[in-house]
PDB file of C-alpha atoms in Angstrom:
ATOM      1  CA  MET A  18      24.757 -54.668  24.435  1.00  0.00           C
ATOM      2  CA  SER A  19      23.023 -58.001  24.065  1.00  0.00           C
ATOM      3  CA  ILE A  20      22.894 -60.577  26.842  1.00  0.00           C
ATOM      4  CA  ARG A  21      24.915 -62.996  24.712  1.00  0.00           C
ATOM      5  CA  LYS A  22      27.782 -60.516  24.384  1.00  0.00           C
ATOM      6  CA  VAL A  23      27.739 -59.916  28.143  1.00  0.00           C
ATOM      7  CA  ILE A  24      27.891 -63.651  28.853  1.00  0.00           C
ATOM      8  CA  VAL A  25      30.758 -64.153  26.393  1.00  0.00           C
ATOM      9  CA  LEU A  26      32.638 -61.187  27.866  1.00  0.00           C
ATOM     10  CA  LEU A  27      32.231 -62.496  31.427  1.00  0.00           C
ATOM     11  CA  GLY A  28      33.355 -65.949  30.303  1.00  0.00           C
ATOM     12  CA  VAL A  29      36.481 -64.601  28.628  1.00  0.00           C
ATOM     13  CA  LEU A  30      37.332 -62.469  31.658  1.00  0.00           C
ATOM     14  CA  GLY A  31      36.792 -65.409  33.993  1.00  0.00           C
ATOM     15  CA  LEU A  32      39.033 -67.689  31.954  1.00  0.00           C
ATOM     16  CA  SER A  33      41.758 -65.082  31.556  1.00  0.00           C
ATOM     17  CA  THR A  34      42.086 -64.599  35.312  1.00  0.00           C
ATOM     18  CA  ALA A  35      42.335 -68.374  35.816  1.00  0.00           C
ATOM     19  CA  CYS A  36      45.553 -68.411  33.775  1.00  0.00           C
ATOM     20  CA  THR A  37      47.467 -66.173  36.153  1.00  0.00           C
ATOM     21  CA  SER A  38      49.433 -67.609  39.013  1.00  0.00           C
ATOM     22  CA  MET A  39      51.453 -66.240  41.873  1.00  0.00           C
ATOM     23  CA  ARG A  40      55.122 -67.126  41.983  1.00  0.00           C
ATOM     24  CA  ALA A  41      57.076 -67.285  45.188  1.00  0.00           C
ATOM     25  CA  PRO A  42      59.123 -64.128  45.728  1.00  0.00           C
ATOM     26  CA  SER A  43      62.756 -64.414  44.838  1.00  0.00           C
ATOM     27  CA  GLU A  44      65.077 -64.502  47.820  1.00  0.00           C
ATOM     28  CA  SER A  45      67.813 -62.599  46.002  1.00  0.00           C
ATOM     29  CA  ASP A  46      66.283 -59.393  44.678  1.00  0.00           C
ATOM     30  CA  PRO A  47      69.173 -56.955  44.289  1.00  0.00           C
ATOM     31  CA  LEU A  48      66.787 -54.012  43.735  1.00  0.00           C
ATOM     32  CA  GLU A  49      64.412 -54.723  46.626  1.00  0.00           C
ATOM     33  CA  GLY A  50      65.272 -51.495  48.476  1.00  0.00           C
ATOM     34  CA  PHE A  51      64.776 -49.384  45.364  1.00  0.00           C
ATOM     35  CA  ASN A  52      61.532 -51.174  44.514  1.00  0.00           C
ATOM     36  CA  ARG A  53      60.189 -50.600  48.018  1.00  0.00           C
ATOM     37  CA  SER A  54      61.018 -46.869  47.839  1.00  0.00           C
ATOM     38  CA  VAL A  55      59.327 -46.514  44.455  1.00  0.00           C
ATOM     39  CA  ASP A  56      56.293 -48.395  45.779  1.00  0.00           C
ATOM     40  CA  GLY A  57      56.150 -46.115  48.828  1.00  0.00           C
ATOM     41  CA  PHE A  58      56.323 -43.055  46.593  1.00  0.00           C
ATOM     42  CA  ASN A  59      53.582 -44.443  44.346  1.00  0.00           C
ATOM     43  CA  GLN A  60      51.353 -45.132  47.357  1.00  0.00           C
ATOM     44  CA  VAL A  61      51.724 -41.521  48.560  1.00  0.00           C
ATOM     45  CA  VAL A  62      50.986 -40.121  45.096  1.00  0.00           C
ATOM     46  CA  ASP A  63      47.965 -42.426  44.692  1.00  0.00           C
ATOM     47  CA  LYS A  64      46.516 -41.284  48.030  1.00  0.00           C
ATOM     48  CA  ALA A  65      47.121 -37.628  47.165  1.00  0.00           C
ATOM     49  CA  VAL A  66      45.435 -37.962  43.767  1.00  0.00           C
ATOM     50  CA  VAL A  67      42.470 -40.004  44.933  1.00  0.00           C
TER      51      VAL A  67
END
């Protein structure tokens, strides 16, 4: 891979992450309990696999 391609790739990646933003969490999430249980399950599975 040429140095020019690496520079272009790093530039594109850098600009694409600048477009993301964090939104404030919604105060009224009706599925918060379910989401937290799924996240807990995923964390356990991730630790077991890794």
